[in-house]
Amino acid sequence: MSLVRKRVLVTGGAGFLGSHLCERLLADGHDVLCVDNYFTGRKANIAHLLANPNFETLRHDITFPLYVEVDEIYNLACPASPIHYQFDPVQTTKTSIVGAINMLGLAKRVKAKVFQASTSEVYGDPTVHPQTEDYRGNVNPLGPRACYDEGKRAAETLFFDYFRQHRTRIKVVRIFNTYGPRMHPNDGRVVSNFIVQALQGEPITLYGDGSQTRAFCFVTDLVDGFVRLMGTGDEVTGPVNMGNPHEIAVRELAERIIHLTGSASRIEYRPLPQDDPTQRCPDITLARFLLNWEPKVALDEGLGRTIEYFRQLLAGAAATQAE
Ligand SMILES: NC(=O)c1ccc[n+]([C@@H]2O[C@H](COP(=O)([O-])OP(=O)(O)OC[C@H]3O[C@@H](n4cnc5c(N)ncnc54)[C@H](O)[C@@H]3O)[C@@H](O)[C@H]2O)c1
C-alpha cells in the first residue's frame, strides 16, 4: 500500500496491459481513472474493478483533448498487435501522435508526471542484437507496420520535446513481448495462438523449424517495472527497455504449452514468413541499474496462469454459443 494517494489516469486502461496496471494502482491505494475507447479493450477486463470506489471509467478517444485533474498519467492507449493496428492505420498514427500531444498537453496544464508505453518496434528490423536504448533503430517508414513504429517514434520525440521545452516530467518505457491473462485470443501472437490451439485440440502451427527464439515477460512483472519507473526522480526520463531477456525457442514454447494444457495437439510446420526475425531479445541492463528491476515470474508459472484464463474464456464462449 502506497503512503500517498494519487489520482492516476490510465489511457487504454481496459486493454491487456492497462487493466493489470489499473489493478496494481488500486492495490497500491490510488484513485484510478481508466480512459478507453474500447477499440481493442474490453469492459470484461475491468468489470471486477467497477465495485471499487477508487475506480472510475470514461469512454473517450485520446485523439480528442481531455480535461481532468490528475497527478500522474500512464499513456497506454494504442492497438498493439499488427492485426489490430493495421486495421485502421491512419487512426493508429493519430492515436500515437495526436494522443501523445493531448496527454502531454494535459500533463503540462495540471503539472502531472506522464508515462509513455513505447515499444521495441521503435528499433524496427534491428541490425544489432540485443538492442540497448541508444540504438537508433532500422524502421521502414513506408511499410504496413510504419503506422505503429513511426507513430511510436514520433510520440517519443514529442515526449522529449515537452521535457526540454516545458520541463514536463516524462517517463518512457520500450516494451518487449509481454504475455498473460486478458491477452486477445485472436491477435496472432505466438503465446495466445499456441494456447488457444492447444486448448481446442487443433494443430499448433509453427512457422519454420521452430529454432527461432523469443523472450516473453509476464504481465505483472512488466507492470511492476512501470510503477518503479514512475516512482523515480524527475531526472530519470528513459527510454528504458523492459522485457524478459530469457530466450526460448518457439518449438520449445509449443511443447511446453502442449504439456501444460495436457493437449493432444500435434505441431504442424509451415514455411517461415520472410520478415520473421530469428531472434528478438531485450537488453535490460539499464532497467536493472536504474530500477533494480528484472522479471521474476517463471515461464511455466506465467503460462499456467495464462492457460487458466483462456480455458475460462473459451468455456464462457462455448456456453454462450450453446444458449
Ligand atoms: N503487449 C505487448 O507485448 C506490448 C509490447 C510493446 C508495446 N506495447 C504497448 O503497450 C500499450 C498497451 O498494449 P496492450 O498489449 O495492452 O494492447 P491492447 O490493445 O490490449 O490495449 C490498448 C488499449 O487502448 C485502447 N485504445 C486504442 N486506441 C485508443 C484511443 N484512440 N483512445 C482511447 N483508447 C484507445 C484500446 O481499446 C485498448 O483498450 C500500447 O500502447 C502498446 O503499443 C504493448
CSV table of C-alpha atoms and ligand atoms in Angstrom, one decimal:
chain,number,residue,atom,x,y,z
A,1,MET,CA,0.0,0.0,0.0
A,2,SER,CA,1.4,3.3,-1.1
A,3,LEU,CA,1.8,6.2,1.5
A,4,VAL,CA,0.5,9.0,-0.7
A,5,ARG,CA,-2.8,8.5,-2.5
A,6,LYS,CA,-2.6,9.9,-6.1
A,7,ARG,CA,-5.1,10.5,-8.8
A,8,VAL,CA,-3.9,8.4,-11.7
A,9,LEU,CA,-5.1,8.4,-15.3
A,10,VAL,CA,-4.6,5.2,-17.3
A,11,THR,CA,-5.3,5.6,-21.0
A,12,GLY,CA,-6.0,2.2,-22.7
A,13,GLY,CA,-7.0,1.0,-19.2
A,14,ALA,CA,-9.4,-1.6,-20.5
A,15,GLY,CA,-6.8,-3.3,-22.6
A,16,PHE,CA,-4.5,-6.2,-21.8
A,17,LEU,CA,-1.7,-4.2,-20.0
A,18,GLY,CA,-3.9,-1.3,-18.9
A,19,SER,CA,-6.3,-3.5,-16.9
A,20,HIS,CA,-3.4,-5.1,-15.0
A,21,LEU,CA,-1.9,-1.6,-14.3
A,22,CYS,CA,-5.3,-0.3,-13.0
A,23,GLU,CA,-5.5,-3.4,-10.7
A,24,ARG,CA,-1.9,-2.7,-9.4
A,25,LEU,CA,-2.5,1.0,-8.8
A,26,LEU,CA,-5.8,0.3,-6.9
A,27,ALA,CA,-3.9,-2.3,-4.8
A,28,ASP,CA,-1.3,0.4,-4.1
A,29,GLY,CA,-4.2,2.7,-2.7
A,30,HIS,CA,-4.5,5.2,-5.6
A,31,ASP,CA,-7.6,6.7,-7.3
A,32,VAL,CA,-7.7,5.4,-10.8
A,33,LEU,CA,-9.4,6.9,-13.8
A,34,CYS,CA,-9.5,4.4,-16.7
A,35,VAL,CA,-10.0,6.0,-20.1
A,36,ASP,CA,-10.6,3.9,-23.2
A,37,ASN,CA,-12.5,3.9,-26.5
A,38,TYR,CA,-12.8,0.1,-26.4
A,39,PHE,CA,-11.3,-0.4,-29.8
A,40,THR,CA,-9.3,-3.4,-28.7
A,41,GLY,CA,-10.1,-3.2,-24.9
A,42,ARG,CA,-13.0,-5.0,-23.3
A,43,LYS,CA,-15.3,-4.0,-20.5
A,44,ALA,CA,-14.9,-7.5,-19.2
A,45,ASN,CA,-11.2,-6.8,-18.5
A,46,ILE,CA,-12.2,-4.2,-15.9
A,47,ALA,CA,-15.6,-5.5,-14.7
A,48,HIS,CA,-14.1,-6.8,-11.5
A,49,LEU,CA,-12.8,-3.3,-10.6
A,50,LEU,CA,-16.1,-1.4,-11.0
A,51,ALA,CA,-17.2,-2.0,-7.4
A,52,ASN,CA,-14.1,-0.4,-6.1
A,53,PRO,CA,-14.9,3.2,-5.0
A,54,ASN,CA,-11.4,4.4,-6.0
A,55,PHE,CA,-12.0,3.2,-9.7
A,56,GLU,CA,-13.7,5.3,-12.4
A,57,THR,CA,-14.1,4.7,-16.2
A,58,LEU,CA,-14.6,7.1,-19.0
A,59,ARG,CA,-15.3,6.2,-22.7
A,60,HIS,CA,-13.1,8.6,-24.5
A,61,ASP,CA,-10.8,8.6,-27.6
A,62,ILE,CA,-7.5,10.2,-26.8
A,63,THR,CA,-7.2,11.8,-30.2
A,64,PHE,CA,-9.6,14.4,-28.6
A,65,PRO,CA,-8.5,16.6,-25.8
A,66,LEU,CA,-9.3,15.6,-22.2
A,67,TYR,CA,-9.7,17.9,-19.3
A,68,VAL,CA,-9.3,16.1,-15.9
A,69,GLU,CA,-7.3,16.8,-12.7
A,70,VAL,CA,-4.8,14.1,-12.1
A,71,ASP,CA,-1.3,13.7,-10.6
A,72,GLU,CA,0.0,11.0,-12.9
A,73,ILE,CA,-0.8,9.8,-16.4
A,74,TYR,CA,0.1,6.4,-17.9
A,75,ASN,CA,-0.5,6.6,-21.7
A,76,LEU,CA,-1.1,3.1,-22.9
A,77,ALA,CA,-3.9,3.7,-25.4
A,78,CYS,CA,-2.9,2.3,-28.8
A,79,PRO,CA,-3.7,-1.0,-30.5
A,80,ALA,CA,-0.6,-3.2,-30.0
A,81,SER,CA,-0.8,-6.2,-32.4
A,82,PRO,CA,-0.3,-5.9,-36.1
A,83,ILE,CA,-3.8,-7.3,-36.9
A,84,HIS,CA,-5.3,-4.5,-34.9
A,85,TYR,CA,-3.0,-1.6,-35.7
A,86,GLN,CA,-3.1,-2.3,-39.4
A,87,PHE,CA,-7.0,-2.4,-39.4
A,88,ASP,CA,-7.1,1.4,-39.5
A,89,PRO,CA,-3.5,2.6,-39.9
A,90,VAL,CA,-4.4,6.3,-40.1
A,91,GLN,CA,-6.2,6.1,-36.7
A,92,THR,CA,-3.2,4.2,-35.3
A,93,THR,CA,-0.9,7.1,-36.2
A,94,LYS,CA,-3.4,9.6,-34.9
A,95,THR,CA,-3.7,7.7,-31.6
A,96,SER,CA,0.1,7.6,-31.2
A,97,ILE,CA,0.8,11.2,-32.2
A,98,VAL,CA,-2.3,13.3,-31.5
A,99,GLY,CA,-3.0,11.2,-28.4
A,100,ALA,CA,0.6,11.9,-27.2
A,101,ILE,CA,0.1,15.6,-27.8
A,102,ASN,CA,-3.2,15.6,-25.9
A,103,MET,CA,-1.7,13.7,-22.9
A,104,LEU,CA,1.4,15.8,-22.8
A,105,GLY,CA,-0.8,19.0,-23.0
A,106,LEU,CA,-2.8,17.7,-20.1
A,107,ALA,CA,0.4,16.8,-18.1
A,108,LYS,CA,1.7,20.3,-18.8
A,109,ARG,CA,-1.6,22.0,-17.7
A,110,VAL,CA,-2.0,20.1,-14.5
A,111,LYS,CA,1.7,19.5,-13.8
A,112,ALA,CA,1.3,15.7,-13.8
A,113,LYS,CA,4.0,13.2,-14.5
A,114,VAL,CA,3.4,11.4,-17.8
A,115,PHE,CA,4.4,7.9,-18.8
A,116,GLN,CA,4.6,6.7,-22.4
A,117,ALA,CA,4.2,3.0,-23.3
A,118,SER,CA,6.6,2.8,-26.2
A,119,THR,CA,7.7,-0.4,-27.9
A,120,SER,CA,10.7,-2.4,-29.0
A,121,GLU,CA,9.2,-1.9,-32.5
A,122,VAL,CA,10.9,1.6,-32.5
A,123,TYR,CA,14.1,-0.5,-33.2
A,124,GLY,CA,12.4,-1.8,-36.4
A,125,ASP,CA,14.3,-4.6,-38.1
A,126,PRO,CA,17.4,-4.2,-35.9
A,127,THR,CA,20.9,-4.7,-37.2
A,128,VAL,CA,22.3,-5.1,-33.7
A,129,HIS,CA,21.4,-7.7,-31.1
A,130,PRO,CA,20.3,-7.3,-28.4
A,131,GLN,CA,19.2,-3.7,-28.6
A,132,THR,CA,20.3,-1.2,-26.0
A,133,GLU,CA,18.4,2.1,-25.6
A,134,ASP,CA,21.0,4.1,-27.5
A,135,TYR,CA,20.4,2.0,-30.7
A,136,ARG,CA,18.6,4.3,-33.2
A,137,GLY,CA,16.7,1.6,-35.0
A,138,ASN,CA,16.1,0.5,-38.5
A,139,VAL,CA,12.4,1.3,-39.3
A,140,ASN,CA,10.9,1.2,-42.8
A,141,PRO,CA,8.8,4.4,-42.9
A,142,LEU,CA,6.7,3.2,-45.8
A,143,GLY,CA,5.7,-0.3,-44.9
A,144,PRO,CA,2.4,-1.6,-43.3
A,145,ARG,CA,4.0,-1.6,-39.8
A,146,ALA,CA,5.1,2.1,-40.1
A,147,CYS,CA,1.8,3.5,-38.7
A,148,TYR,CA,2.7,1.8,-35.4
A,149,ASP,CA,6.5,2.0,-35.5
A,150,GLU,CA,6.8,5.6,-36.7
A,151,GLY,CA,3.8,6.7,-34.6
A,152,LYS,CA,5.5,5.4,-31.5
A,153,ARG,CA,8.8,7.0,-32.6
A,154,ALA,CA,7.2,10.4,-33.2
A,155,ALA,CA,5.5,10.1,-29.8
A,156,GLU,CA,8.9,9.6,-28.1
A,157,THR,CA,10.1,12.7,-29.9
A,158,LEU,CA,7.1,14.7,-28.6
A,159,PHE,CA,7.8,13.4,-25.1
A,160,PHE,CA,11.4,14.6,-25.2
A,161,ASP,CA,10.5,17.9,-26.8
A,162,TYR,CA,7.9,18.6,-24.0
A,163,PHE,CA,10.6,17.6,-21.5
A,164,ARG,CA,13.2,20.0,-23.0
A,165,GLN,CA,10.8,22.9,-23.9
A,166,HIS,CA,8.3,22.8,-21.0
A,167,ARG,CA,10.1,20.8,-18.3
A,168,THR,CA,7.3,18.2,-18.4
A,169,ARG,CA,8.1,15.3,-16.2
A,170,ILE,CA,8.3,12.3,-18.6
A,171,LYS,CA,8.9,8.5,-18.3
A,172,VAL,CA,9.3,6.5,-21.5
A,173,VAL,CA,9.4,2.7,-21.5
A,174,ARG,CA,10.1,0.5,-24.5
A,175,ILE,CA,8.1,-2.7,-24.0
A,176,PHE,CA,9.2,-6.0,-25.5
A,177,ASN,CA,6.9,-9.1,-25.9
A,178,THR,CA,4.6,-9.5,-22.9
A,179,TYR,CA,2.0,-12.2,-22.2
A,180,GLY,CA,-0.6,-13.1,-19.6
A,181,PRO,CA,-4.3,-13.3,-18.8
A,182,ARG,CA,-6.5,-10.9,-20.8
A,183,MET,CA,-4.4,-11.1,-24.0
A,184,HIS,CA,-6.6,-11.1,-27.0
A,185,PRO,CA,-7.4,-14.6,-28.2
A,186,ASN,CA,-7.2,-13.8,-31.9
A,187,ASP,CA,-4.4,-11.2,-32.2
A,188,GLY,CA,-2.0,-13.5,-34.0
A,189,ARG,CA,0.6,-13.5,-31.1
A,190,VAL,CA,2.5,-16.7,-30.6
A,191,VAL,CA,1.6,-17.4,-26.9
A,192,SER,CA,-2.1,-16.8,-27.3
A,193,ASN,CA,-2.2,-18.7,-30.7
A,194,PHE,CA,-0.5,-21.7,-29.2
A,195,ILE,CA,-2.6,-21.8,-26.1
A,196,VAL,CA,-5.9,-21.4,-27.9
A,197,GLN,CA,-4.9,-24.1,-30.5
A,198,ALA,CA,-3.8,-26.5,-27.7
A,199,LEU,CA,-7.0,-26.0,-25.7
A,200,GLN,CA,-9.1,-26.5,-28.7
A,201,GLY,CA,-7.2,-29.7,-29.7
A,202,GLU,CA,-6.2,-28.1,-33.0
A,203,PRO,CA,-2.7,-28.5,-34.6
A,204,ILE,CA,-0.2,-26.0,-33.3
A,205,THR,CA,1.0,-24.0,-36.3
A,206,LEU,CA,4.8,-23.4,-36.1
A,207,TYR,CA,6.5,-21.3,-38.8
A,208,GLY,CA,9.9,-22.5,-39.9
A,209,ASP,CA,11.7,-25.3,-37.9
A,210,GLY,CA,10.9,-23.6,-34.6
A,211,SER,CA,14.5,-22.9,-33.7
A,212,GLN,CA,13.9,-19.1,-33.8
A,213,THR,CA,13.9,-17.7,-30.3
A,214,ARG,CA,11.6,-15.3,-28.5
A,215,ALA,CA,11.6,-13.8,-25.0
A,216,PHE,CA,8.4,-13.3,-23.0
A,217,CYS,CA,7.7,-11.2,-20.0
A,218,PHE,CA,4.8,-11.9,-17.7
A,219,VAL,CA,2.4,-9.0,-17.4
A,220,THR,CA,2.6,-8.5,-13.6
A,221,ASP,CA,6.4,-8.2,-13.9
A,222,LEU,CA,6.1,-5.6,-16.6
A,223,VAL,CA,3.5,-3.6,-14.6
A,224,ASP,CA,5.9,-3.6,-11.6
A,225,GLY,CA,8.6,-2.1,-13.8
A,226,PHE,CA,6.1,0.7,-14.9
A,227,VAL,CA,5.3,1.6,-11.3
A,228,ARG,CA,9.0,1.6,-10.4
A,229,LEU,CA,9.9,3.9,-13.3
A,230,MET,CA,7.0,6.3,-12.5
A,231,GLY,CA,8.4,6.4,-8.9
A,232,THR,CA,11.9,7.7,-10.0
A,233,GLY,CA,13.1,11.2,-9.6
A,234,ASP,CA,12.5,13.8,-12.4
A,235,GLU,CA,16.0,13.3,-13.8
A,236,VAL,CA,15.0,9.8,-14.9
A,237,THR,CA,13.2,10.1,-18.2
A,238,GLY,CA,14.0,6.9,-20.0
A,239,PRO,CA,13.8,5.5,-22.6
A,240,VAL,CA,14.1,2.2,-20.7
A,241,ASN,CA,13.8,-1.2,-22.2
A,242,MET,CA,11.5,-3.6,-20.3
A,243,GLY,CA,11.0,-7.3,-21.2
A,244,ASN,CA,12.4,-10.7,-20.3
A,245,PRO,CA,15.9,-11.4,-21.6
A,246,HIS,CA,15.5,-15.1,-21.1
A,247,GLU,CA,15.1,-16.6,-24.6
A,248,ILE,CA,13.2,-19.8,-25.6
A,249,ALA,CA,13.0,-21.5,-28.9
A,250,VAL,CA,9.5,-21.2,-30.4
A,251,ARG,CA,9.3,-25.1,-30.7
A,252,GLU,CA,10.1,-25.5,-27.1
A,253,LEU,CA,7.4,-23.0,-26.2
A,254,ALA,CA,4.9,-25.0,-28.2
A,255,GLU,CA,6.0,-28.3,-26.5
A,256,ARG,CA,5.7,-26.7,-23.1
A,257,ILE,CA,2.2,-25.4,-23.8
A,258,ILE,CA,1.1,-28.9,-25.1
A,259,HIS,CA,2.5,-30.3,-21.8
A,260,LEU,CA,0.9,-27.7,-19.5
A,261,THR,CA,-2.5,-27.9,-21.2
A,262,GLY,CA,-2.4,-31.7,-21.4
A,263,SER,CA,-3.5,-31.3,-25.0
A,264,ALA,CA,-3.3,-34.0,-27.7
A,265,SER,CA,-2.5,-31.3,-30.3
A,266,ARG,CA,0.5,-32.0,-32.6
A,267,ILE,CA,2.9,-29.4,-34.1
A,268,GLU,CA,2.3,-28.5,-37.7
A,269,TYR,CA,5.2,-26.9,-39.5
A,270,ARG,CA,4.7,-24.1,-42.1
A,271,PRO,CA,7.1,-22.1,-44.2
A,272,LEU,CA,8.8,-19.2,-42.3
A,273,PRO,CA,7.5,-15.8,-43.4
A,274,GLN,CA,10.2,-13.6,-44.9
A,275,ASP,CA,10.3,-10.9,-42.3
A,276,ASP,CA,10.3,-13.2,-39.3
A,277,PRO,CA,13.3,-12.3,-37.1
A,278,THR,CA,15.4,-15.3,-35.9
A,279,GLN,CA,16.0,-13.6,-32.6
A,280,ARG,CA,14.4,-10.9,-30.5
A,281,CYS,CA,15.6,-10.2,-27.0
A,282,PRO,CA,15.8,-7.1,-24.8
A,283,ASP,CA,18.9,-5.8,-23.1
A,284,ILE,CA,17.6,-4.7,-19.7
A,285,THR,CA,20.9,-3.6,-18.1
A,286,LEU,CA,19.5,0.0,-17.7
A,287,ALA,CA,16.3,-1.1,-16.0
A,288,ARG,CA,18.4,-3.3,-13.6
A,289,PHE,CA,20.7,-0.4,-12.8
A,290,LEU,CA,18.1,2.4,-12.5
A,291,LEU,CA,15.1,0.5,-11.1
A,292,ASN,CA,16.6,-2.7,-9.6
A,293,TRP,CA,14.0,-4.4,-11.8
A,294,GLU,CA,14.0,-7.7,-13.6
A,295,PRO,CA,11.3,-10.2,-14.4
A,296,LYS,CA,10.6,-12.7,-11.7
A,297,VAL,CA,7.7,-14.9,-12.8
A,298,ALA,CA,9.0,-18.2,-14.3
A,299,LEU,CA,7.7,-19.1,-17.7
A,300,ASP,CA,5.8,-22.2,-16.6
A,301,GLU,CA,4.0,-20.3,-13.8
A,302,GLY,CA,3.1,-17.5,-16.2
A,303,LEU,CA,2.0,-19.9,-18.9
A,304,GLY,CA,-0.1,-21.8,-16.3
A,305,ARG,CA,-2.0,-18.6,-15.3
A,306,THR,CA,-2.5,-17.6,-18.9
A,307,ILE,CA,-3.8,-21.1,-19.8
A,308,GLU,CA,-6.3,-20.9,-17.0
A,309,TYR,CA,-7.5,-17.6,-18.3
A,310,PHE,CA,-8.0,-18.9,-21.8
A,311,ARG,CA,-9.6,-22.1,-20.5
A,312,GLN,CA,-12.3,-20.0,-18.7
A,313,LEU,CA,-12.7,-17.6,-21.7
A,314,LEU,CA,-13.2,-20.5,-24.2
A,315,ALA,CA,-15.6,-22.2,-21.8
A,316,GLY,CA,-17.6,-19.0,-21.4
A,317,ALA,CA,-17.7,-18.6,-25.2
A,318,ALA,CA,-18.9,-22.2,-25.7
A,319,ALA,CA,-21.6,-21.7,-23.0
A,320,THR,CA,-22.9,-18.5,-24.8
A,321,GLN,CA,-23.0,-20.4,-28.2
A,322,ALA,CA,-24.9,-23.2,-26.6
A,323,GLU,CA,-27.6,-20.8,-25.2
B,1,LIG,N1,1.5,-6.2,-25.2
B,1,LIG,C1,2.8,-6.0,-25.6
B,1,LIG,O1,3.5,-7.0,-25.6
B,1,LIG,C2,3.3,-4.6,-25.9
B,1,LIG,C3,4.6,-4.5,-26.5
B,1,LIG,C4,5.0,-3.3,-26.8
B,1,LIG,C5,4.3,-2.1,-26.6
B,1,LIG,N2,3.0,-2.3,-26.0
B,1,LIG,C6,2.2,-1.0,-25.8
B,1,LIG,O2,1.5,-1.1,-24.6
B,1,LIG,C7,0.3,-0.4,-24.8
B,1,LIG,C8,-0.8,-1.4,-24.3
B,1,LIG,O3,-0.8,-2.5,-25.1
B,1,LIG,P1,-1.8,-3.8,-24.9
B,1,LIG,O4,-1.0,-5.0,-25.2
B,1,LIG,O5,-2.4,-3.7,-23.6
B,1,LIG,O6,-2.8,-3.6,-26.1
B,1,LIG,P2,-4.4,-3.5,-26.0
B,1,LIG,O7,-4.9,-3.4,-27.5
B,1,LIG,O8,-4.9,-4.7,-25.2
B,1,LIG,O9,-4.7,-2.2,-25.3
B,1,LIG,C9,-4.8,-0.9,-25.9
B,1,LIG,C10,-6.0,-0.2,-25.3
B,1,LIG,O10,-6.0,1.1,-25.9
B,1,LIG,C11,-7.4,1.4,-26.3
B,1,LIG,N3,-7.3,2.4,-27.3
B,1,LIG,C12,-6.8,2.3,-28.6
B,1,LIG,N4,-6.9,3.4,-29.2
B,1,LIG,C13,-7.5,4.3,-28.4
B,1,LIG,C14,-7.8,5.7,-28.5
B,1,LIG,N5,-7.6,6.4,-29.6
B,1,LIG,N6,-8.4,6.3,-27.4
B,1,LIG,C15,-8.6,5.6,-26.2
B,1,LIG,N7,-8.3,4.3,-26.1
B,1,LIG,C16,-7.7,3.7,-27.2
B,1,LIG,C17,-7.9,0.0,-26.7
B,1,LIG,O11,-9.3,0.0,-26.7
B,1,LIG,C18,-7.3,-0.9,-25.7
B,1,LIG,O12,-8.1,-1.0,-24.5
B,1,LIG,C19,0.2,0.0,-26.2
B,1,LIG,O13,0.5,1.4,-26.3
B,1,LIG,C20,1.2,-0.8,-26.9
B,1,LIG,O14,1.7,-0.1,-28.0
B,1,LIG,C21,2.5,-3.5,-25.7
